[in-house]
Amino acid sequence: PTLWSEMTWDRAILFNTQSEPEYCLNKNPPRPLEAIIGFSAEEHPVVMQLGGSDAAMLARAAKIAEQRGYDEINLNCGCPAATRGRARNNYGARLMFDPPLVAECCAAIINAVSIPVSVKCRLGVDHRDSYEELHEFVSTVSAVGVKHFIVHARKAILGLDTTKNRSVPPLRYEWVLRLVDDFPQLFFTINGGINTLETARDLIAKGLHGVMIGRRAKAEPFLFARTGLVFGGGGEVPTRRQVITRYLAYAVQAQKDNYDDKLPETMGGAPALPL
């Protein structure tokens, strides 16, 4: 299994890193960088998911993440960007309107780091939602060296809230499987509506590189206790008590290392509730 960070703005990293010029432009009290990009050793392998659209800023933020110890950098092209207000920026799924810009950003990141660089995207965005346009996106971005695409098997509808964007646009797993056939030299991980390890196993058997599980992981973290059994690795399934005991030991140190006054300590207890 591989863990991911939440989407982290490139500027959030740069404006809170003393060695970067943006640090002097920060109008808010600076936050400890560890509170923004920190993680514990137990979380490896871990992916830093970046948000932004400025190639130079993304490259510098990616380098800082690499120095912190992340195993991979991912450019987010899947979150439904807001259409109004201060949050109306060119990021997330809005980037799928401009494949050359995504390619430029990825090329800059690849040149800045020595760890793998991937892209998380949707099937499309708004009216740009044909398979041919998805094919063009993958072809354009992979040409600069991106080998791994994590595809949420729905289009994004800008202006529709984040929660509805996870359920209203229909799932089209067949499009992602078609990408596997059309780009045999690339790796594709599928995301969206996958609630069981058995479903994940069956999708991987069809040629996918991996399966990303998001909301279900939060709602039912104990789901992963059976990973070895379902995927053939064997081993005993731990009890819920054993998992909670290990998690509490981890959380004590993680809260001490990574949280600042912007993140309440109660956040550390949230993942334990479904257990």
PDB file of C-alpha atoms in Angstrom:
ATOM      1  CA  PRO A   1       0.000   0.000   0.000  1.00  0.00           C
ATOM      2  CA  THR A   2       1.028   3.580  -0.697  1.00  0.00           C
ATOM      3  CA  LEU A   3      -0.172   6.597   1.307  1.00  0.00           C
ATOM      4  CA  TRP A   4      -0.862  10.027  -0.127  1.00  0.00           C
ATOM      5  CA  SER A   5      -0.792  13.498   1.352  1.00  0.00           C
ATOM      6  CA  GLU A   6      -3.818  15.707   0.943  1.00  0.00           C
ATOM      7  CA  MET A   7      -3.519  18.160  -1.932  1.00  0.00           C
ATOM      8  CA  THR A   8      -0.931  20.688  -0.768  1.00  0.00           C
ATOM      9  CA  TRP A   9      -0.595  24.046  -2.499  1.00  0.00           C
ATOM     10  CA  ASP A  10       2.855  24.784  -3.884  1.00  0.00           C
ATOM     11  CA  ARG A  11       2.625  28.263  -2.401  1.00  0.00           C
ATOM     12  CA  ALA A  12       1.746  26.883   1.050  1.00  0.00           C
ATOM     13  CA  ILE A  13       5.129  25.170   1.026  1.00  0.00           C
ATOM     14  CA  LEU A  14       7.067  28.089  -0.462  1.00  0.00           C
ATOM     15  CA  PHE A  15       5.496  30.794   1.732  1.00  0.00           C
ATOM     16  CA  ASN A  16       6.478  28.834   4.840  1.00  0.00           C
ATOM     17  CA  THR A  17      10.028  27.860   3.847  1.00  0.00           C
ATOM     18  CA  GLN A  18      12.556  30.389   5.115  1.00  0.00           C
ATOM     19  CA  SER A  19      15.005  29.781   2.263  1.00  0.00           C
ATOM     20  CA  GLU A  20      12.409  30.675  -0.407  1.00  0.00           C
ATOM     21  CA  PRO A  21      11.751  34.285  -1.529  1.00  0.00           C
ATOM     22  CA  GLU A  22       8.007  33.899  -0.968  1.00  0.00           C
ATOM     23  CA  TYR A  23       8.638  33.581   2.777  1.00  0.00           C
ATOM     24  CA  CYS A  24       9.103  37.366   3.011  1.00  0.00           C
ATOM     25  CA  LEU A  25       5.798  37.935   1.212  1.00  0.00           C
ATOM     26  CA  ASN A  26       3.734  35.908   3.659  1.00  0.00           C
ATOM     27  CA  LYS A  27       1.173  38.260   5.212  1.00  0.00           C
ATOM     28  CA  ASN A  28       0.159  35.654   7.782  1.00  0.00           C
ATOM     29  CA  PRO A  29       2.236  34.313  10.664  1.00  0.00           C
ATOM     30  CA  PRO A  30       4.413  31.579   9.145  1.00  0.00           C
ATOM     31  CA  ARG A  31       3.575  27.987  10.011  1.00  0.00           C
ATOM     32  CA  PRO A  32       6.156  25.322  10.785  1.00  0.00           C
ATOM     33  CA  LEU A  33       6.855  23.562   7.505  1.00  0.00           C
ATOM     34  CA  GLU A  34       6.610  20.225   9.292  1.00  0.00           C
ATOM     35  CA  ALA A  35       2.958  20.976  10.088  1.00  0.00           C
ATOM     36  CA  ILE A  36       2.315  21.280   6.338  1.00  0.00           C
ATOM     37  CA  ILE A  37       4.376  18.468   4.832  1.00  0.00           C
ATOM     38  CA  GLY A  38       5.443  16.402   7.822  1.00  0.00           C
ATOM     39  CA  PHE A  39       4.833  12.671   8.065  1.00  0.00           C
ATOM     40  CA  SER A  40       6.082   9.755  10.146  1.00  0.00           C
ATOM     41  CA  ALA A  41       8.493   7.037   9.083  1.00  0.00           C
ATOM     42  CA  GLU A  42       5.741   4.407   9.367  1.00  0.00           C
ATOM     43  CA  GLU A  43       3.885   6.055   6.482  1.00  0.00           C
ATOM     44  CA  HIS A  44       6.382   5.150   3.751  1.00  0.00           C
ATOM     45  CA  PRO A  45       5.939   4.898   0.847  1.00  0.00           C
ATOM     46  CA  VAL A  46       4.189   8.274   0.769  1.00  0.00           C
ATOM     47  CA  VAL A  47       3.263  10.560  -2.139  1.00  0.00           C
ATOM     48  CA  MET A  48       3.221  14.349  -1.998  1.00  0.00           C
ATOM     49  CA  GLN A  49       0.218  15.580  -3.989  1.00  0.00           C
ATOM     50  CA  LEU A  50       0.817  19.139  -5.172  1.00  0.00           C
ATOM     51  CA  GLY A  51      -1.701  21.734  -6.311  1.00  0.00           C
ATOM     52  CA  GLY A  52      -0.836  24.663  -8.556  1.00  0.00           C
ATOM     53  CA  SER A  53      -0.169  25.664 -12.146  1.00  0.00           C
ATOM     54  CA  ASP A  54       3.088  27.641 -12.074  1.00  0.00           C
ATOM     55  CA  ALA A  55       5.818  25.337 -13.343  1.00  0.00           C
ATOM     56  CA  ALA A  56       8.672  27.057 -11.490  1.00  0.00           C
ATOM     57  CA  MET A  57       6.817  27.185  -8.160  1.00  0.00           C
ATOM     58  CA  LEU A  58       5.718  23.563  -8.462  1.00  0.00           C
ATOM     59  CA  ALA A  59       9.288  22.507  -9.210  1.00  0.00           C
ATOM     60  CA  ARG A  60      10.666  24.266  -6.124  1.00  0.00           C
ATOM     61  CA  ALA A  61       7.909  22.907  -3.907  1.00  0.00           C
ATOM     62  CA  ALA A  62       8.539  19.408  -5.257  1.00  0.00           C
ATOM     63  CA  LYS A  63      12.241  19.693  -4.466  1.00  0.00           C
ATOM     64  CA  ILE A  64      11.451  20.657  -0.867  1.00  0.00           C
ATOM     65  CA  ALA A  65       9.104  17.668  -0.600  1.00  0.00           C
ATOM     66  CA  GLU A  66      11.794  15.379  -1.961  1.00  0.00           C
ATOM     67  CA  GLN A  67      14.277  16.705   0.576  1.00  0.00           C
ATOM     68  CA  ARG A  68      11.726  16.004   3.318  1.00  0.00           C
ATOM     69  CA  GLY A  69      11.713  12.357   2.236  1.00  0.00           C
ATOM     70  CA  TYR A  70       8.653  11.875   0.051  1.00  0.00           C
ATOM     71  CA  ASP A  71       8.829   8.897  -2.292  1.00  0.00           C
ATOM     72  CA  GLU A  72       6.898  10.405  -5.203  1.00  0.00           C
ATOM     73  CA  ILE A  73       5.494  13.721  -6.419  1.00  0.00           C
ATOM     74  CA  ASN A  74       1.998  13.908  -7.887  1.00  0.00           C
ATOM     75  CA  LEU A  75       0.440  16.837  -9.726  1.00  0.00           C
ATOM     76  CA  ASN A  76      -3.254  17.121  -8.920  1.00  0.00           C
ATOM     77  CA  CYS A  77      -5.362  17.522 -12.059  1.00  0.00           C
ATOM     78  CA  GLY A  78      -8.497  16.003 -10.574  1.00  0.00           C
ATOM     79  CA  CYS A  79      -9.934  18.147  -7.784  1.00  0.00           C
ATOM     80  CA  PRO A  80     -12.919  20.227  -8.968  1.00  0.00           C
ATOM     81  CA  ALA A  81     -11.567  23.790  -8.900  1.00  0.00           C
ATOM     82  CA  ALA A  82     -13.881  26.489  -7.628  1.00  0.00           C
ATOM     83  CA  THR A  83     -15.500  28.775 -10.195  1.00  0.00           C
ATOM     84  CA  ARG A  84     -15.774  31.938  -8.106  1.00  0.00           C
ATOM     85  CA  GLY A  85     -14.310  33.702  -5.092  1.00  0.00           C
ATOM     86  CA  ARG A  86     -10.717  33.666  -3.844  1.00  0.00           C
ATOM     87  CA  ALA A  87     -10.418  29.946  -4.543  1.00  0.00           C
ATOM     88  CA  ARG A  88     -10.954  30.446  -8.279  1.00  0.00           C
ATOM     89  CA  ASN A  89      -7.444  29.466  -9.305  1.00  0.00           C
ATOM     90  CA  ASN A  90      -6.023  27.383 -12.103  1.00  0.00           C
ATOM     91  CA  TYR A  91      -5.512  24.080 -10.354  1.00  0.00           C
ATOM     92  CA  GLY A  92      -6.928  20.580 -10.160  1.00  0.00           C
ATOM     93  CA  ALA A  93      -9.346  19.479 -12.860  1.00  0.00           C
ATOM     94  CA  ARG A  94      -9.261  22.936 -14.467  1.00  0.00           C
ATOM     95  CA  LEU A  95      -5.780  22.028 -15.699  1.00  0.00           C
ATOM     96  CA  MET A  96      -7.276  19.367 -17.964  1.00  0.00           C
ATOM     97  CA  PHE A  97      -8.418  22.195 -20.252  1.00  0.00           C
ATOM     98  CA  ASP A  98      -4.727  22.852 -20.989  1.00  0.00           C
ATOM     99  CA  PRO A  99      -2.679  19.654 -21.523  1.00  0.00           C
ATOM    100  CA  PRO A 100       0.424  21.581 -22.735  1.00  0.00           C
ATOM    101  CA  LEU A 101       0.489  23.532 -19.446  1.00  0.00           C
ATOM    102  CA  VAL A 102       0.259  20.284 -17.471  1.00  0.00           C
ATOM    103  CA  ALA A 103       3.122  18.903 -19.556  1.00  0.00           C
ATOM    104  CA  GLU A 104       5.171  22.050 -18.864  1.00  0.00           C
ATOM    105  CA  CYS A 105       4.560  21.763 -15.119  1.00  0.00           C
ATOM    106  CA  CYS A 106       5.422  18.063 -15.070  1.00  0.00           C
ATOM    107  CA  ALA A 107       8.596  18.600 -17.097  1.00  0.00           C
ATOM    108  CA  ALA A 108       9.740  21.227 -14.584  1.00  0.00           C
ATOM    109  CA  ILE A 109       9.039  18.906 -11.652  1.00  0.00           C
ATOM    110  CA  ILE A 110      10.801  15.975 -13.339  1.00  0.00           C
ATOM    111  CA  ASN A 111      13.862  18.143 -13.928  1.00  0.00           C
ATOM    112  CA  ALA A 112      13.877  19.270 -10.291  1.00  0.00           C
ATOM    113  CA  VAL A 113      13.630  15.900  -8.531  1.00  0.00           C
ATOM    114  CA  SER A 114      15.036  12.394  -8.780  1.00  0.00           C
ATOM    115  CA  ILE A 115      11.926  10.580  -7.507  1.00  0.00           C
ATOM    116  CA  PRO A 116       8.958   9.472  -9.672  1.00  0.00           C
ATOM    117  CA  VAL A 117       6.442  12.055 -10.858  1.00  0.00           C
ATOM    118  CA  SER A 118       2.826  11.116 -11.563  1.00  0.00           C
ATOM    119  CA  VAL A 119      -0.446  12.843 -12.460  1.00  0.00           C
ATOM    120  CA  LYS A 120      -3.871  12.360 -10.883  1.00  0.00           C
ATOM    121  CA  CYS A 121      -6.685  13.367 -13.217  1.00  0.00           C
ATOM    122  CA  ARG A 122     -10.321  12.848 -14.150  1.00  0.00           C
ATOM    123  CA  LEU A 123     -11.795  11.476 -17.367  1.00  0.00           C
ATOM    124  CA  GLY A 124     -12.406  15.053 -18.406  1.00  0.00           C
ATOM    125  CA  VAL A 125     -13.788  18.376 -17.251  1.00  0.00           C
ATOM    126  CA  ASP A 126     -17.054  20.119 -18.188  1.00  0.00           C
ATOM    127  CA  HIS A 127     -17.470  20.050 -21.981  1.00  0.00           C
ATOM    128  CA  ARG A 128     -13.994  18.617 -22.521  1.00  0.00           C
ATOM    129  CA  ASP A 129     -15.193  15.121 -21.767  1.00  0.00           C
ATOM    130  CA  SER A 130     -14.680  12.823 -24.762  1.00  0.00           C
ATOM    131  CA  TYR A 131     -12.406   9.791 -24.717  1.00  0.00           C
ATOM    132  CA  GLU A 132     -10.438  11.334 -27.582  1.00  0.00           C
ATOM    133  CA  GLU A 133      -9.671  14.395 -25.435  1.00  0.00           C
ATOM    134  CA  LEU A 134      -8.653  12.170 -22.516  1.00  0.00           C
ATOM    135  CA  HIS A 135      -6.358  10.270 -24.890  1.00  0.00           C
ATOM    136  CA  GLU A 136      -4.849  13.572 -26.032  1.00  0.00           C
ATOM    137  CA  PHE A 137      -4.267  14.631 -22.417  1.00  0.00           C
ATOM    138  CA  VAL A 138      -2.419  11.417 -21.547  1.00  0.00           C
ATOM    139  CA  SER A 139      -0.423  11.492 -24.779  1.00  0.00           C
ATOM    140  CA  THR A 140       0.664  15.123 -24.286  1.00  0.00           C
ATOM    141  CA  VAL A 141       1.631  14.757 -20.630  1.00  0.00           C
ATOM    142  CA  SER A 142       3.367  11.394 -20.986  1.00  0.00           C
ATOM    143  CA  ALA A 143       5.554  12.840 -23.762  1.00  0.00           C
ATOM    144  CA  VAL A 144       7.579  14.770 -21.142  1.00  0.00           C
ATOM    145  CA  GLY A 145       8.286  11.671 -19.058  1.00  0.00           C
ATOM    146  CA  VAL A 146       5.233  11.024 -16.860  1.00  0.00           C
ATOM    147  CA  LYS A 147       4.732   7.257 -16.721  1.00  0.00           C
ATOM    148  CA  HIS A 148       1.973   6.866 -14.126  1.00  0.00           C
ATOM    149  CA  PHE A 149      -1.554   8.292 -14.250  1.00  0.00           C
ATOM    150  CA  ILE A 150      -4.051   7.903 -11.426  1.00  0.00           C
ATOM    151  CA  VAL A 151      -7.470   8.327 -13.014  1.00  0.00           C
ATOM    152  CA  HIS A 152     -10.657   9.109 -11.128  1.00  0.00           C
ATOM    153  CA  ALA A 153     -13.081   7.381 -13.481  1.00  0.00           C
ATOM    154  CA  ARG A 154     -15.522  10.310 -13.589  1.00  0.00           C
ATOM    155  CA  LYS A 155     -15.421  13.681 -15.300  1.00  0.00           C
ATOM    156  CA  ALA A 156     -15.313  16.801 -13.131  1.00  0.00           C
ATOM    157  CA  ILE A 157     -18.084  19.383 -13.273  1.00  0.00           C
ATOM    158  CA  LEU A 158     -16.777  22.781 -12.224  1.00  0.00           C
ATOM    159  CA  GLY A 159     -19.323  24.658 -10.146  1.00  0.00           C
ATOM    160  CA  LEU A 160     -20.666  21.436  -8.654  1.00  0.00           C
ATOM    161  CA  ASP A 161     -19.552  21.004  -5.055  1.00  0.00           C
ATOM    162  CA  THR A 162     -16.802  18.552  -4.152  1.00  0.00           C
ATOM    163  CA  THR A 163     -19.121  16.018  -2.543  1.00  0.00           C
ATOM    164  CA  LYS A 164     -21.444  15.834  -5.546  1.00  0.00           C
ATOM    165  CA  ASN A 165     -18.459  15.605  -7.893  1.00  0.00           C
ATOM    166  CA  ARG A 166     -17.706  12.261  -6.249  1.00  0.00           C
ATOM    167  CA  SER A 167     -21.102  10.813  -7.110  1.00  0.00           C
ATOM    168  CA  VAL A 168     -23.095  12.747  -9.743  1.00  0.00           C
ATOM    169  CA  PRO A 169     -20.840  12.261 -12.810  1.00  0.00           C
ATOM    170  CA  PRO A 170     -21.157   8.602 -13.869  1.00  0.00           C
ATOM    171  CA  LEU A 171     -18.298   6.162 -13.413  1.00  0.00           C
ATOM    172  CA  ARG A 172     -16.701   4.845 -16.621  1.00  0.00           C
ATOM    173  CA  TYR A 173     -14.174   2.196 -15.663  1.00  0.00           C
ATOM    174  CA  GLU A 174     -14.107   1.057 -19.281  1.00  0.00           C
ATOM    175  CA  TRP A 175     -12.386   4.297 -20.318  1.00  0.00           C
ATOM    176  CA  VAL A 176      -9.510   3.673 -17.924  1.00  0.00           C
ATOM    177  CA  LEU A 177      -9.180   0.091 -19.139  1.00  0.00           C
ATOM    178  CA  ARG A 178      -9.117   1.423 -22.686  1.00  0.00           C
ATOM    179  CA  LEU A 179      -6.196   3.667 -21.731  1.00  0.00           C
ATOM    180  CA  VAL A 180      -4.367   0.550 -20.525  1.00  0.00           C
ATOM    181  CA  ASP A 181      -4.773  -0.933 -24.007  1.00  0.00           C
ATOM    182  CA  ASP A 182      -3.906   2.277 -25.864  1.00  0.00           C
ATOM    183  CA  PHE A 183      -0.796   3.093 -23.782  1.00  0.00           C
ATOM    184  CA  PRO A 184       0.862  -0.241 -22.900  1.00  0.00           C
ATOM    185  CA  GLN A 185       4.095   1.573 -22.000  1.00  0.00           C
ATOM    186  CA  LEU A 186       2.364   3.522 -19.191  1.00  0.00           C
ATOM    187  CA  PHE A 187       0.922   2.636 -15.783  1.00  0.00           C
ATOM    188  CA  PHE A 188      -2.669   3.407 -14.803  1.00  0.00           C
ATOM    189  CA  THR A 189      -4.224   3.346 -11.352  1.00  0.00           C
ATOM    190  CA  ILE A 190      -8.001   3.636 -11.093  1.00  0.00           C
ATOM    191  CA  ASN A 191      -9.980   5.586  -8.493  1.00  0.00           C
ATOM    192  CA  GLY A 192     -13.657   6.098  -7.783  1.00  0.00           C
ATOM    193  CA  GLY A 193     -16.391   4.021  -6.178  1.00  0.00           C
ATOM    194  CA  ILE A 194     -14.168   1.095  -5.176  1.00  0.00           C
ATOM    195  CA  ASN A 195     -15.352  -0.187  -1.808  1.00  0.00           C
ATOM    196  CA  THR A 196     -13.917  -3.690  -1.408  1.00  0.00           C
ATOM    197  CA  LEU A 197     -10.528  -5.333  -1.711  1.00  0.00           C
ATOM    198  CA  GLU A 198     -12.083  -7.974  -3.941  1.00  0.00           C
ATOM    199  CA  THR A 199     -13.167  -5.305  -6.437  1.00  0.00           C
ATOM    200  CA  ALA A 200      -9.663  -3.858  -6.333  1.00  0.00           C
ATOM    201  CA  ARG A 201      -8.137  -7.279  -6.963  1.00  0.00           C
ATOM    202  CA  ASP A 202     -10.421  -7.925  -9.934  1.00  0.00           C
ATOM    203  CA  LEU A 203      -9.600  -4.552 -11.515  1.00  0.00           C
ATOM    204  CA  ILE A 204      -5.853  -5.108 -11.148  1.00  0.00           C
ATOM    205  CA  ALA A 205      -6.301  -8.499 -12.815  1.00  0.00           C
ATOM    206  CA  LYS A 206      -7.584  -6.632 -15.900  1.00  0.00           C
ATOM    207  CA  GLY A 207      -4.230  -4.921 -16.382  1.00  0.00           C
ATOM    208  CA  LEU A 208      -4.371  -1.911 -14.105  1.00  0.00           C
ATOM    209  CA  HIS A 209      -1.245  -0.990 -12.166  1.00  0.00           C
ATOM    210  CA  GLY A 210      -3.169  -0.246  -8.985  1.00  0.00           C
ATOM    211  CA  VAL A 211      -6.354   0.906  -7.310  1.00  0.00           C
ATOM    212  CA  MET A 212      -6.754   4.035  -5.192  1.00  0.00           C
ATOM    213  CA  ILE A 213      -9.244   3.874  -2.328  1.00  0.00           C
ATOM    214  CA  GLY A 214     -10.140   7.195  -0.745  1.00  0.00           C
ATOM    215  CA  ARG A 215     -13.444   7.682   1.067  1.00  0.00           C
ATOM    216  CA  ARG A 216     -13.757   3.999   1.928  1.00  0.00           C
ATOM    217  CA  ALA A 217     -10.345   4.044   3.588  1.00  0.00           C
ATOM    218  CA  LYS A 218     -11.548   6.814   5.887  1.00  0.00           C
ATOM    219  CA  ALA A 219     -14.904   5.167   6.612  1.00  0.00           C
ATOM    220  CA  GLU A 220     -13.540   1.656   7.114  1.00  0.00           C
ATOM    221  CA  PRO A 221      -9.769   1.649   7.759  1.00  0.00           C
ATOM    222  CA  PHE A 222      -9.915  -1.919   9.079  1.00  0.00           C
ATOM    223  CA  LEU A 223     -10.677  -2.933   5.483  1.00  0.00           C
ATOM    224  CA  PHE A 224      -6.944  -3.127   4.822  1.00  0.00           C
ATOM    225  CA  ALA A 225      -6.305  -5.689   7.561  1.00  0.00           C
ATOM    226  CA  ARG A 226      -7.255  -8.359   5.021  1.00  0.00           C
ATOM    227  CA  THR A 227      -4.940  -7.146   2.260  1.00  0.00           C
ATOM    228  CA  GLY A 228      -2.542 -10.072   2.599  1.00  0.00           C
ATOM    229  CA  LEU A 229      -5.348 -12.629   2.410  1.00  0.00           C
ATOM    230  CA  VAL A 230      -7.123 -11.070  -0.583  1.00  0.00           C
ATOM    231  CA  PHE A 231      -3.982 -10.447  -2.624  1.00  0.00           C
ATOM    232  CA  GLY A 232      -2.239 -13.687  -1.775  1.00  0.00           C
ATOM    233  CA  GLY A 233       0.375 -12.401   0.642  1.00  0.00           C
ATOM    234  CA  GLY A 234      -0.913 -14.521   3.503  1.00  0.00           C
ATOM    235  CA  GLY A 235      -0.317 -13.703   7.134  1.00  0.00           C
ATOM    236  CA  GLU A 236      -2.661 -13.365  10.073  1.00  0.00           C
ATOM    237  CA  VAL A 237      -5.342 -10.703  10.173  1.00  0.00           C
ATOM    238  CA  PRO A 238      -4.761  -8.459  13.210  1.00  0.00           C
ATOM    239  CA  THR A 239      -7.587  -7.820  15.634  1.00  0.00           C
ATOM    240  CA  ARG A 240      -9.171  -4.396  15.923  1.00  0.00           C
ATOM    241  CA  ARG A 241      -7.681  -4.056  19.401  1.00  0.00           C
ATOM    242  CA  GLN A 242      -4.197  -4.732  18.035  1.00  0.00           C
ATOM    243  CA  VAL A 243      -4.663  -2.134  15.307  1.00  0.00           C
ATOM    244  CA  ILE A 244      -5.951   0.501  17.743  1.00  0.00           C
ATOM    245  CA  THR A 245      -3.058  -0.140  20.147  1.00  0.00           C
ATOM    246  CA  ARG A 246      -0.496   0.313  17.367  1.00  0.00           C
ATOM    247  CA  TYR A 247      -2.281   3.367  16.012  1.00  0.00           C
ATOM    248  CA  LEU A 248      -2.402   5.109  19.387  1.00  0.00           C
ATOM    249  CA  ALA A 249       1.334   4.595  19.855  1.00  0.00           C
ATOM    250  CA  TYR A 250       1.888   6.094  16.411  1.00  0.00           C
ATOM    251  CA  ALA A 251      -0.529   9.001  16.965  1.00  0.00           C
ATOM    252  CA  VAL A 252       1.162  10.160  20.163  1.00  0.00           C
ATOM    253  CA  GLN A 253       4.405  10.801  18.301  1.00  0.00           C
ATOM    254  CA  ALA A 254       2.775  12.008  15.079  1.00  0.00           C
ATOM    255  CA  GLN A 255       0.773  14.688  16.882  1.00  0.00           C
ATOM    256  CA  LYS A 256       3.871  15.871  18.693  1.00  0.00           C
ATOM    257  CA  ASP A 257       5.932  16.057  15.513  1.00  0.00           C
ATOM    258  CA  ASN A 258       3.516  17.288  12.890  1.00  0.00           C
ATOM    259  CA  TYR A 259       0.683  19.334  14.381  1.00  0.00           C
ATOM    260  CA  ASP A 260       0.674  23.031  15.137  1.00  0.00           C
ATOM    261  CA  ASP A 261      -2.055  25.277  16.561  1.00  0.00           C
ATOM    262  CA  LYS A 262      -3.856  25.227  13.202  1.00  0.00           C
ATOM    263  CA  LEU A 263      -4.593  21.503  13.556  1.00  0.00           C
ATOM    264  CA  PRO A 264      -6.360  20.348  16.729  1.00  0.00           C
ATOM    265  CA  GLU A 265      -4.998  17.269  18.420  1.00  0.00           C
ATOM    266  CA  THR A 266      -8.446  15.707  18.142  1.00  0.00           C
ATOM    267  CA  MET A 267      -7.699  15.128  14.462  1.00  0.00           C
ATOM    268  CA  GLY A 268      -5.413  12.308  15.521  1.00  0.00           C
ATOM    269  CA  GLY A 269      -8.345  10.493  17.058  1.00  0.00           C
ATOM    270  CA  ALA A 270     -10.615  10.715  14.021  1.00  0.00           C
ATOM    271  CA  PRO A 271      -9.171   7.706  12.139  1.00  0.00           C
ATOM    272  CA  ALA A 272      -9.599   5.510  15.228  1.00  0.00           C
ATOM    273  CA  LEU A 273     -13.361   6.081  15.508  1.00  0.00           C
ATOM    274  CA  PRO A 274     -14.383   3.642  12.718  1.00  0.00           C
ATOM    275  CA  LEU A 275     -12.180   0.944  14.276  1.00  0.00           C
TER     276      LEU A 275
END
